Coordinates of C-alpha atoms and ligand atoms in Angstrom, one line a residue:
Chain A
X1 CA 6.0 -27.8 42.1
X2 CA 6.1 -30.7 39.5
X3 CA 3.3 -32.9 39.5
X4 CA 4.7 -36.4 38.2
X5 CA 8.5 -35.3 37.4
X6 CA 8.9 -38.8 36.6
X7 CA 7.3 -38.6 33.8
X8 CA 7.1 -34.1 32.8
X9 CA 10.8 -34.1 33.2
X10 CA 12.4 -37.5 31.9
X11 CA 14.2 -36.9 29.4
X12 CA 14.2 -36.8 25.4
X13 CA 15.3 -40.7 24.8
X14 CA 13.5 -42.0 26.7
X15 CA 10.3 -40.2 26.0
X16 CA 11.1 -41.5 23.0
X17 CA 11.2 -44.6 23.9
X18 CA 7.8 -44.9 26.4
X19 CA 5.4 -43.2 23.4
X20 CA 7.3 -45.9 20.7
X21 CA 6.3 -48.9 22.6
X22 CA 2.8 -47.8 23.5
X23 CA 1.9 -46.7 20.0
X24 CA 3.0 -49.9 19.3
X25 CA 0.3 -51.5 21.8
X26 CA -1.9 -48.8 20.7
X27 CA -2.8 -49.9 16.8
X28 CA -2.6 -53.2 17.8
X29 CA -5.5 -52.5 20.5
X30 CA -7.1 -50.8 16.8
X31 CA -6.5 -52.5 14.4
X32 CA -8.1 -55.8 16.8
X33 CA -11.3 -53.1 18.5
X34 CA -12.2 -50.7 16.2
X35 CA -13.6 -51.6 12.9
X36 CA -13.7 -48.4 11.0
X37 CA -9.8 -47.9 11.8
X38 CA -8.5 -50.9 10.7
X39 CA -10.3 -50.4 8.0
X40 CA -8.3 -47.8 7.3
X41 CA -5.2 -49.5 7.5
X42 CA -5.8 -51.7 5.9
X43 CA -6.6 -49.2 2.4
X44 CA -3.0 -48.8 2.6
X45 CA -2.1 -51.6 3.0
X46 CA -1.2 -51.3 6.4
X47 CA -0.8 -54.0 9.6
X48 CA -0.2 -53.6 13.2
X49 CA 3.3 -55.1 12.6
X50 CA 4.2 -52.4 10.1
X51 CA 4.7 -49.8 13.4
X52 CA 7.5 -50.4 14.9
X53 CA 8.8 -46.9 16.8
X54 CA 6.9 -44.2 16.8
X55 CA 9.1 -42.7 13.5
X56 CA 6.6 -45.4 12.2
X57 CA 3.7 -43.0 13.3
X58 CA 3.7 -41.5 9.9
X59 CA 2.3 -44.0 8.3
X60 CA -0.7 -44.2 9.6
X61 CA -4.2 -42.6 7.9
X62 CA -5.1 -39.4 10.3
X63 CA -8.9 -39.6 12.5
X64 CA -10.7 -36.2 11.4
X65 CA -14.1 -34.9 12.7
X66 CA -15.6 -35.9 10.8
X67 CA -15.0 -39.5 11.5
X68 CA -16.2 -39.1 14.7
X69 CA -19.9 -37.6 14.1
X70 CA -20.1 -40.8 11.2
X71 CA -19.8 -43.0 13.6
X72 CA -21.9 -41.5 15.1
X73 CA -22.1 -42.5 18.8
X74 CA -20.3 -44.9 20.0
X75 CA -19.5 -46.2 16.2
X76 CA -15.2 -45.6 17.4
X77 CA -15.8 -46.7 20.6
X78 CA -12.9 -49.2 21.1
X79 CA -14.8 -51.0 24.8
X80 CA -18.7 -52.5 25.1
X81 CA -20.8 -50.4 26.4
X82 CA -20.1 -52.3 30.1
X83 CA -17.2 -50.5 30.6
X84 CA -18.1 -47.0 29.2
X85 CA -18.0 -44.4 32.8
X86 CA -18.5 -41.4 32.2
X87 CA -19.9 -39.9 28.8
X88 CA -19.5 -36.4 26.8
X89 CA -20.5 -34.7 24.9
X90 CA -19.4 -31.3 22.4
X91 CA -22.4 -30.0 20.7
X92 CA -20.8 -28.8 17.2
X93 CA -21.9 -24.8 15.1
X94 CA -22.9 -26.9 12.6
X95 CA -24.2 -31.0 12.1
X96 CA -23.7 -33.7 15.4
X97 CA -22.7 -33.9 18.6
X98 CA -19.8 -35.4 18.8
X99 CA -19.9 -37.9 21.6
X100 CA -16.9 -39.4 24.2
X101 CA -16.6 -42.4 25.9
X102 CA -13.9 -42.7 28.7
X103 CA -13.4 -46.1 30.9
X104 CA -11.8 -46.1 34.5
X105 CA -9.2 -45.7 33.0
X106 CA -9.6 -43.2 30.8
X107 CA -11.1 -40.9 34.0
X108 CA -7.5 -42.0 36.4
X109 CA -4.8 -40.9 33.7
X110 CA -7.1 -37.4 32.5
X111 CA -7.8 -36.2 36.3
X112 CA -3.6 -37.4 36.3
X113 CA -3.2 -35.2 33.7
X114 CA -5.4 -31.7 34.6
X115 CA -3.5 -32.6 38.3
X116 CA -0.4 -32.0 36.2
X117 CA -1.2 -28.9 34.5
X118 CA -2.7 -27.9 37.9
X119 CA 0.1 -28.1 39.2
X120 CA 1.6 -26.4 36.5
X121 CA -0.7 -23.0 37.6
X122 CA 0.3 -23.5 41.2
X123 CA -2.8 -25.3 42.3
X124 CA -1.5 -26.9 45.3
X125 CA -3.7 -29.2 48.5
X126 CA -4.0 -25.6 50.5
X127 CA -5.7 -23.6 47.4
X128 CA -9.6 -23.6 47.4
X129 CA -10.8 -23.8 43.4
X130 CA -14.0 -22.5 41.9
X131 CA -14.5 -24.1 39.2
X132 CA -16.0 -22.1 36.8
X133 CA -16.6 -24.0 33.3
X134 CA -20.2 -25.7 33.0
X135 CA -20.4 -29.0 34.6
X136 CA -21.9 -31.6 32.1
X137 CA -21.9 -32.9 28.8
X138 CA -19.0 -30.5 28.6
X139 CA -15.9 -31.6 29.4
X140 CA -14.5 -28.7 31.3
X141 CA -16.3 -28.1 34.5
X142 CA -15.9 -32.6 35.3
X143 CA -12.5 -32.4 34.0
X144 CA -11.0 -29.0 36.1
X145 CA -12.8 -30.8 39.1
X146 CA -11.3 -34.2 39.1
X147 CA -8.2 -32.7 38.7
X148 CA -7.8 -30.6 41.6
X149 CA -9.7 -33.0 43.9
X150 CA -6.7 -35.0 43.1
X151 CA -4.4 -32.5 43.6
X152 CA -5.8 -32.3 47.2
X153 CA -7.4 -29.0 46.7
X154 CA -10.9 -27.6 47.9
X155 CA -12.5 -27.5 44.8
X156 CA -15.9 -25.5 44.6
X157 CA -17.9 -27.0 41.8
X158 CA -19.7 -23.3 40.6
X159 CA -20.5 -24.5 37.5
X160 CA -21.3 -21.5 35.5
X161 CA -24.4 -18.9 35.5
X162 CA -24.8 -17.0 38.5
X163 CA -22.0 -14.8 38.6
X164 CA -23.8 -13.1 41.7
X165 CA -23.3 -15.9 44.4
X166 CA -19.7 -16.8 43.1
X167 CA -18.4 -13.8 42.9
X168 CA -19.9 -14.3 46.2
X169 CA -19.0 -17.3 47.5
X170 CA -15.2 -16.1 46.4
X171 CA -14.8 -13.3 49.0
X172 CA -16.4 -16.2 52.2
X173 CA -14.9 -18.6 51.7
X174 CA -11.5 -16.9 50.1
X175 CA -11.2 -19.0 47.0
X176 CA -7.5 -18.3 46.6
X177 CA -7.6 -20.1 42.5
X178 CA -10.3 -20.5 40.1
X179 CA -11.0 -22.5 36.2
X180 CA -13.7 -20.7 33.9
X181 CA -12.8 -19.0 30.4
X182 CA -11.5 -16.3 30.4
X183 CA -13.6 -14.2 28.9
X184 CA -15.9 -15.0 31.7
X185 CA -13.4 -14.2 33.7
X186 CA -13.0 -12.0 32.9
X187 CA -16.3 -10.8 33.0
X188 CA -16.4 -11.8 37.2
X189 CA -13.7 -9.3 37.4
X190 CA -15.9 -6.6 36.2
X191 CA -18.4 -7.5 38.1
X192 CA -15.6 -7.5 40.9
X193 CA -14.7 -3.9 40.5
X194 CA -18.7 -2.2 39.6
X195 CA -19.6 -3.7 43.3
X196 CA -15.6 -2.0 44.8
X197 CA -14.7 -5.0 46.3
X198 CA -11.5 -6.1 44.3
X199 CA -9.4 -5.3 46.6
X200 CA -11.0 -8.3 49.4
X201 CA -10.1 -10.7 47.0
X202 CA -7.9 -13.9 47.7
X203 CA -7.8 -14.7 44.4
X204 CA -3.8 -15.5 43.4
X205 CA -3.3 -17.5 39.8
X206 CA -6.3 -18.8 37.2
X207 CA -6.4 -21.9 34.9
X208 CA -8.4 -20.4 31.7
X209 CA -9.1 -22.9 27.8
X210 CA -11.7 -23.6 26.4
X211 CA -12.2 -20.6 24.0
X212 CA -8.6 -19.0 22.4
X213 CA -7.2 -15.4 24.3
X214 CA -5.1 -13.0 23.2
X215 CA -2.2 -12.3 25.2
X216 CA -3.9 -9.2 25.1
X217 CA -6.6 -10.7 27.4
X218 CA -4.4 -12.8 29.1
X219 CA -2.6 -9.7 30.2
X220 CA -5.5 -7.5 30.8
X221 CA -7.0 -10.3 33.0
X222 CA -3.3 -11.0 35.2
X223 CA -3.1 -7.0 35.7
X224 CA -7.4 -6.0 36.3
X225 CA -7.4 -9.6 39.7
X226 CA -3.1 -9.1 39.8
X227 CA -3.4 -12.4 39.4
X228 CA -1.5 -14.5 38.0
X229 CA -3.0 -16.6 33.9
X230 CA -2.5 -19.7 32.9
X231 CA -4.0 -21.3 29.7
X232 CA -4.9 -25.1 30.5
X233 CA -5.9 -26.7 26.5
X234 CA -8.0 -29.7 26.1
X235 CA -10.4 -30.8 23.2
X236 CA -12.8 -33.6 24.3
X237 CA -12.6 -36.0 21.1
X238 CA -8.5 -35.9 22.5
X239 CA -9.7 -36.4 26.5
X240 CA -11.0 -32.9 26.9
X241 CA -9.4 -30.0 29.6
X242 CA -5.5 -31.2 30.3
X243 CA -3.6 -32.1 27.2
X244 CA -1.8 -29.2 28.0
X245 CA -1.2 -26.4 29.9
X246 CA 2.0 -23.7 30.3
X247 CA 3.9 -23.5 33.5
X248 CA 5.2 -19.9 35.6
X249 CA 7.6 -18.9 32.6
X250 CA 4.5 -18.8 29.6
X251 CA 6.3 -20.2 27.0
X252 CA 4.2 -22.6 25.5
X253 CA 1.5 -24.7 26.9
X254 CA 4.0 -27.9 28.2
X255 CA 1.5 -31.2 26.1
X256 CA 0.7 -34.2 28.9
X257 CA 3.5 -36.5 26.1
X258 CA 2.7 -39.3 27.0
X259 CA -0.6 -39.7 26.8
X260 CA -0.6 -37.9 24.2
X261 CA 1.4 -37.8 21.4
X262 CA 1.5 -34.7 19.6
X263 CA 2.5 -33.9 15.5
X264 CA 2.7 -30.4 14.2
X265 CA 1.8 -30.8 10.6
X266 CA 2.3 -28.7 7.3
X267 CA -0.8 -28.6 6.0
X268 CA 0.1 -28.9 1.9
X269 CA 2.1 -31.5 2.2
X270 CA 0.7 -33.4 6.5
X271 CA 4.0 -33.6 7.2
X272 CA 6.1 -33.2 10.9
X273 CA 7.7 -29.9 10.1
X274 CA 10.4 -29.0 12.4
X275 CA 10.9 -28.1 15.6
X276 CA 8.8 -23.7 15.4
X277 CA 8.1 -24.1 11.9
X278 CA 4.2 -23.4 12.1
X279 CA 1.7 -26.5 11.5
X280 CA -1.2 -28.2 11.9
X281 CA -1.4 -29.6 15.8
X282 CA -3.1 -33.6 16.0
X283 CA -3.3 -36.1 18.9
X284 CA -2.9 -39.3 19.1
X285 CA -4.4 -40.7 22.2
X286 CA -1.1 -43.5 23.8
X287 CA -3.4 -44.9 26.3
X288 CA -6.9 -44.1 26.2
X289 CA -9.4 -46.9 26.1
X290 CA -12.5 -45.8 25.8
X291 CA -12.5 -43.6 22.4
X292 CA -8.5 -44.0 21.1
X293 CA -7.8 -41.2 18.3
X294 CA -4.4 -42.2 16.7
X295 CA -3.7 -38.7 14.1
X296 CA -5.9 -36.9 15.6
X297 CA -6.7 -33.9 13.6
X298 CA -7.4 -30.9 15.9
X299 CA -7.1 -28.1 13.6
X300 CA -5.2 -25.4 15.7
X301 CA -2.5 -23.9 14.2
X302 CA 0.7 -24.1 16.6
X303 CA 4.5 -24.3 16.8
X304 CA 5.9 -26.8 18.5
X305 CA 9.1 -26.8 21.0
X306 CA 11.3 -29.9 22.5
X307 CA 13.5 -27.8 24.2
X308 CA 13.7 -29.0 27.9
X309 CA 11.5 -25.3 29.3
X310 CA 13.4 -23.6 32.1
X311 CA 10.4 -25.0 34.7
X312 CA 13.2 -28.6 34.0
X313 CA 10.2 -29.7 32.3
X314 CA 11.8 -31.9 28.9
X315 CA 7.5 -32.0 27.3
X316 CA 7.5 -30.2 24.7
X317 CA 5.7 -27.0 24.6
X318 CA 2.9 -26.4 21.6
X319 CA 3.0 -22.4 21.0
X320 CA -0.5 -20.0 21.5
X321 CA -2.6 -21.2 18.3
X322 CA -1.5 -19.3 15.7
X323 CA -5.0 -19.8 13.5
X324 CA -7.3 -22.8 12.3
X325 CA -6.3 -24.4 9.1
X326 CA -9.3 -23.3 7.3
X327 CA -8.5 -20.2 7.6
X328 CA -5.4 -21.0 5.7
X329 CA -4.0 -18.9 2.3
X330 CA -1.1 -20.1 0.7
X331 CA 0.3 -17.0 -1.6
X332 CA 3.6 -17.4 -3.7
X333 CA 3.7 -20.6 -2.1
X334 CA 3.8 -19.6 1.1
X335 CA 1.2 -20.4 4.0
X336 CA -0.3 -17.1 5.4
X337 CA -2.7 -17.5 8.8
X338 CA -5.1 -13.8 8.5
X339 CA -4.1 -14.2 12.8
X340 CA 0.1 -13.4 12.3
X341 CA -1.5 -10.0 9.7
X342 CA -4.1 -9.2 13.0
X343 CA -0.8 -10.8 15.7
X344 CA 2.1 -7.6 13.9
X345 CA -1.3 -5.3 13.2
X346 CA -1.6 -4.4 16.8
X347 CA 1.6 -3.8 17.0
X348 CA 1.0 -0.7 15.1
X349 CA -0.5 2.0 16.5
X350 CA -1.3 3.7 14.4
X351 CA -4.3 2.1 13.1
X352 CA -6.9 0.1 13.6
X353 CA -7.2 -3.8 14.6
X354 CA -9.5 -3.8 11.2
X355 CA -8.1 -5.1 8.0
X356 CA -8.8 -6.9 5.2
X357 CA -6.2 -8.8 3.1
X358 CA -6.9 -8.8 -0.9
X359 CA -5.3 -11.9 -2.7
X360 CA -5.0 -12.1 -6.4
X361 CA -3.1 -13.6 -9.4
X362 CA -1.9 -10.8 -11.3
X363 CA 0.6 -11.8 -14.4
X364 CA 0.7 -15.4 -12.6
X365 CA 1.8 -14.3 -9.7
X366 CA 0.5 -13.4 -6.6
X367 CA 0.0 -10.5 -4.9
X368 CA -1.4 -9.5 -1.2
X369 CA -3.0 -5.9 -0.6
X370 CA -3.6 -5.4 2.5
X371 CA -6.4 -2.8 4.3
X372 CA -5.8 -1.4 7.1
X373 CA -7.8 2.2 9.1
X374 CA -5.5 5.3 10.0
X375 CA -7.3 5.5 14.6
X376 CA -8.2 8.7 14.7
X377 CA -5.4 9.9 16.9
X378 CA -3.2 9.6 14.2
X379 CA -5.2 11.9 11.1
X380 CA -2.5 14.4 9.6
X381 CA -2.9 16.8 7.1
X382 CA 0.5 15.5 5.7
X383 CA 0.9 12.7 2.2
X384 CA 4.6 11.9 4.1
X385 CA 3.5 10.5 6.9
X386 CA 1.1 8.7 5.7
X387 CA 3.1 7.4 3.1
X388 CA 5.6 6.9 5.9
X389 CA 3.4 4.6 7.7
X390 CA 2.6 3.2 4.3
X391 CA 6.2 1.4 5.0
X392 CA 6.2 1.0 8.8
X393 CA 3.3 -0.5 8.2
X394 CA 4.3 -2.9 5.1
X395 CA 7.8 -4.1 6.9
X396 CA 5.4 -5.0 9.8
X397 CA 4.1 -7.4 8.3
X398 CA 6.9 -8.0 5.9
X399 CA 8.6 -10.0 8.9
X400 CA 5.7 -11.6 10.0
X401 CA 4.5 -13.4 6.7
X402 CA 8.0 -12.8 5.4
X403 CA 6.4 -12.3 1.8
X404 CA 5.2 -8.3 0.3
X405 CA 2.4 -6.7 0.6
X406 CA 0.9 -4.0 -0.4
X407 CA -0.4 -2.0 2.1
X408 CA -3.2 -0.1 2.0
X409 CA -4.5 3.1 3.8
X410 CA -7.8 2.9 4.3
X411 CA -11.4 5.5 4.9
X412 CA -12.6 5.1 8.8
X413 CA -15.6 2.3 9.1
X414 CA -14.5 1.1 5.7
X415 CA -13.8 -1.9 6.7
X416 CA -16.5 -4.6 7.4
X417 CA -16.8 -5.6 10.7
X418 CA -19.3 -8.2 12.3
X419 CA -19.9 -9.6 15.1
X420 CA -19.5 -12.7 14.8
X421 CA -17.3 -14.5 12.8
X422 CA -15.6 -10.7 10.6
X423 CA -14.6 -12.0 6.8
X424 CA -11.0 -10.9 7.1
X425 CA -9.9 -12.0 2.9
X426 CA -10.7 -11.3 -0.3
X427 CA -9.8 -14.4 -2.2
X428 CA -10.3 -12.8 -5.9
X429 CA -7.6 -15.5 -7.8
X430 CA -9.4 -18.8 -9.8
X431 CA -7.6 -21.6 -8.7
X432 CA -10.4 -23.9 -8.7
Chain B
X1 CA -2.3 34.0 14.0
X2 CA -2.8 31.0 13.3
X3 CA -5.9 29.7 11.2
X4 CA -7.7 26.1 11.3
X5 CA -6.9 24.5 8.1
X6 CA -9.8 21.2 8.1
X7 CA -8.0 18.5 6.4
X8 CA -10.3 15.2 5.1
X9 CA -8.1 11.9 4.1
X10 CA -10.5 10.6 0.8
X11 CA -9.7 6.9 -1.2
X12 CA -9.6 7.7 -5.1
X13 CA -13.1 6.4 -5.9
X14 CA -15.1 8.1 -7.9
X15 CA -17.6 10.0 -7.1
X16 CA -15.6 10.9 -3.4
X17 CA -14.9 14.5 -3.3
X18 CA -17.9 15.1 -4.0
X19 CA -19.7 13.5 -1.4
X20 CA -17.2 15.6 0.5
X21 CA -18.4 18.8 -1.0
X22 CA -21.6 17.4 -0.8
X23 CA -21.9 18.0 3.2
X24 CA -20.3 21.0 3.2
X25 CA -22.8 22.8 1.3
X26 CA -25.6 21.0 2.7
X27 CA -24.7 22.8 6.3
X28 CA -23.9 26.0 4.9
X29 CA -19.4 25.5 5.4
X30 CA -19.0 27.9 2.7
X31 CA -14.4 27.4 1.1
X32 CA -13.0 30.4 0.5
X33 CA -9.5 28.1 -0.6
X34 CA -8.0 24.6 -1.2
X35 CA -6.1 22.7 -2.6
X36 CA -6.2 19.1 -3.4
X37 CA -2.4 16.6 -2.1
X38 CA -2.6 12.8 -4.3
X39 CA -1.2 10.4 -4.8
X40 CA -2.0 7.4 -6.4
X41 CA -4.1 5.1 -3.7
X42 CA -6.1 8.4 -1.6
X43 CA -6.2 12.0 -1.5
X44 CA -5.7 14.9 1.2
X45 CA -8.0 17.3 0.5
X46 CA -7.3 20.4 2.6
X47 CA -10.4 22.9 2.8
X48 CA -9.7 26.3 4.2
X49 CA -13.4 27.1 5.2
X50 CA -15.3 29.7 7.3
X51 CA -16.4 27.4 10.0
X52 CA -13.9 25.1 10.0
X53 CA -15.1 23.2 13.5
X54 CA -18.4 22.4 11.9
X55 CA -17.1 21.9 9.5
X56 CA -15.3 18.8 11.0
X57 CA -18.2 18.2 13.4
X58 CA -20.5 17.5 9.9
X59 CA -17.3 15.1 8.5
X60 CA -16.9 13.2 10.9
X61 CA -21.4 12.6 11.6
X62 CA -20.6 11.7 7.2
X63 CA -18.2 9.4 8.7
X64 CA -15.0 11.0 6.9
X65 CA -12.1 11.0 8.7
X66 CA -11.2 14.7 9.0
X67 CA -9.0 16.9 11.0
X68 CA -8.6 20.4 11.3
X69 CA -4.7 22.0 11.9
X70 CA -2.7 25.4 12.7
X71 CA -1.8 26.8 9.5
X72 CA -0.9 30.5 8.5
X73 CA -2.6 32.5 6.4
X74 CA -0.4 35.7 4.9
X75 CA -1.4 38.5 3.7
X76 CA 0.6 39.6 0.5
X77 CA 0.5 43.0 -2.1
X78 CA -0.9 40.8 -5.4
X79 CA 2.1 41.5 -7.3
X80 CA 4.6 40.5 -9.6
X81 CA 7.4 39.1 -6.6
X82 CA 5.6 39.3 -3.3
X83 CA 5.5 35.3 -3.0
X84 CA 9.6 35.0 -3.5
X85 CA 9.8 37.2 -1.1
X86 CA 8.0 36.6 1.3
X87 CA 9.6 32.4 1.4
X88 CA 13.0 34.1 1.2
X89 CA 12.3 35.4 4.5
X90 CA 11.1 32.4 6.4
X91 CA 13.9 30.3 4.1
X92 CA 16.9 32.8 5.9
X93 CA 15.6 31.7 9.2
X94 CA 15.8 27.6 8.1
X95 CA 12.3 26.1 8.2
X96 CA 11.0 24.2 5.8
X97 CA 7.4 24.6 4.4
X98 CA 5.7 21.2 3.7
X99 CA 3.4 22.1 1.5
X100 CA 0.9 25.7 0.2
X101 CA -1.1 27.2 -2.1
X102 CA -2.8 30.3 -2.6
X103 CA -6.3 31.9 -3.2
X104 CA -6.4 35.5 -4.2
X105 CA -9.5 37.7 -3.7
X106 CA -11.0 40.9 -5.0
X107 CA -8.7 43.7 -4.0
X108 CA -5.3 44.1 -3.7
X109 CA -4.2 41.6 -1.3
X110 CA -3.1 38.3 -2.5
X111 CA -3.3 35.4 0.3
X112 CA -1.0 32.4 1.4
X113 CA -2.5 29.4 2.9
X114 CA 1.3 28.2 4.6
X115 CA 2.3 25.2 6.6
X116 CA 6.3 25.3 7.9
X117 CA 7.9 22.4 9.7
X118 CA 7.7 25.4 12.8
X119 CA 5.2 26.8 12.4
X120 CA 5.2 29.3 15.5
X121 CA 8.6 30.3 14.2
X122 CA 6.7 31.2 11.1
X123 CA 4.7 33.2 13.1
X124 CA 7.3 34.8 14.5
X125 CA 9.7 35.7 11.9
X126 CA 6.4 37.1 10.4
X127 CA 5.9 38.8 13.0
X128 CA 8.9 40.3 13.7
X129 CA 8.6 41.4 9.6
X130 CA 5.8 43.0 9.6
X131 CA 4.2 40.2 7.6
X132 CA 0.3 40.3 8.4
X133 CA -1.7 37.1 9.0
X134 CA -4.8 36.7 9.5
X135 CA -8.0 33.4 10.7
X136 CA -10.8 32.2 8.6
X137 CA -13.3 34.2 9.6
X138 CA -11.6 37.4 8.9
X139 CA -10.6 36.2 5.7
X140 CA -14.6 35.1 5.2
X141 CA -15.1 38.8 5.0
X142 CA -13.4 40.7 2.7
Ligands
ZN1 ZN1 7.6 -25.3 31.5

């Protein structure tokens, strides 16, 4: 089912016309209501009249997370507090919280977007859905709540923290859907398995988001619980969950494009790249009133596809995230992300998932060495087996990255493991 | 009859080989023969020891990757030409030799450690031709 066929299936020409009209209006609105952004425009000699269509968007200055922090708490709001009806905030790992404000209309549009996403995941008014995101300053709980309620589903606002109560109610109520983070859902599935009640679960679908998850986790969730799992995406700065979601074909996440204009930017030039090419995702909130943002850089790496999906929706799809811009390396002019190596190595059974990239510059040429550990099951007493494996991995990496890498097989447990953010790159080049 | 060979993967780093030997020494594992196959990046240290299982266990504890595999320890006369005679028998049956290395002890016999593409077939060939093979434990007694 499609929640809003008029918007989700409009022709590309119609969509471009709608986005153009909304951008023109937005720029005028920002110029007159957000002094910080007006100054940004003035700094590059731009007047609202210079923006006539969506193609002109590349003339506009970017907005970053630092801009939000620098204007803490309400500096970027476009309306007085009398029109703000809700505040959410995300506590960053560094620095101040990022505060976002919504008008009544913003909340309506948010619920509309989440309703589209949940409908994509197959949720209907007949579903009993447990919302197991945190309720509070975090956008996850209330965002998912309002969307599910708009569909007319029976909403159970569980929040997080009491898994025992959640599993009990899941069984007692016969819950058919759940919205939570993928890691929490895996935990829930383990609890259900321990209790020996997996076969009594009526769950059919899960809408998971708020953290990156791998294809492997996706598969694990689906098989353990015998459900379909969907990926919902959003970020509080832009709105919250519901910016994009994947449909039953799982070929990228459909963006609610009439409200959030997505751009994928070359990390080096910051110019938009073509369909299928990897770059940094940026959003322009085309209809937001409270905290509208123009070209907000998400730092998430993705690619975009504007072709019509098998589900019938014409809205652009963004791929599952390929990493963060901060992790990017430029080797021999090619943008390389550690996550690409990680994904490539998953295909190779003979090595563990641990790896280290060593980048150096020898005679003015960049070199890349990828160190991997042989999996215990594949230890050998023959040199040629290791040499063949080295070649195989080099080929897999070449296919994934488009550059040649030297592969070095190292002793087991010799690559650094860490509980938190693992170090995967040693860059020995002195470039700056 | 097969013997258990202990193979250790070692990176080409200074002192790494000595560390492996140190572990064996501390645990009283006696080396009867060895071969080191090396490339620029790594080496495979193949060992015939008196107690391969204990050797592997101790090395694993110390974080080395090791493997036990079946090889033939073949007894041949300690005289000129006997190794070639042995290879003739194996070649004639179309089996590829992956690697081999030797050891001689103070007696009339010499010993060749051999791994072939088809170990079972080699074992059959040897038996059929009356060539003797021994285990590590037997070797340690000589
Ligand atoms: Zn679709």
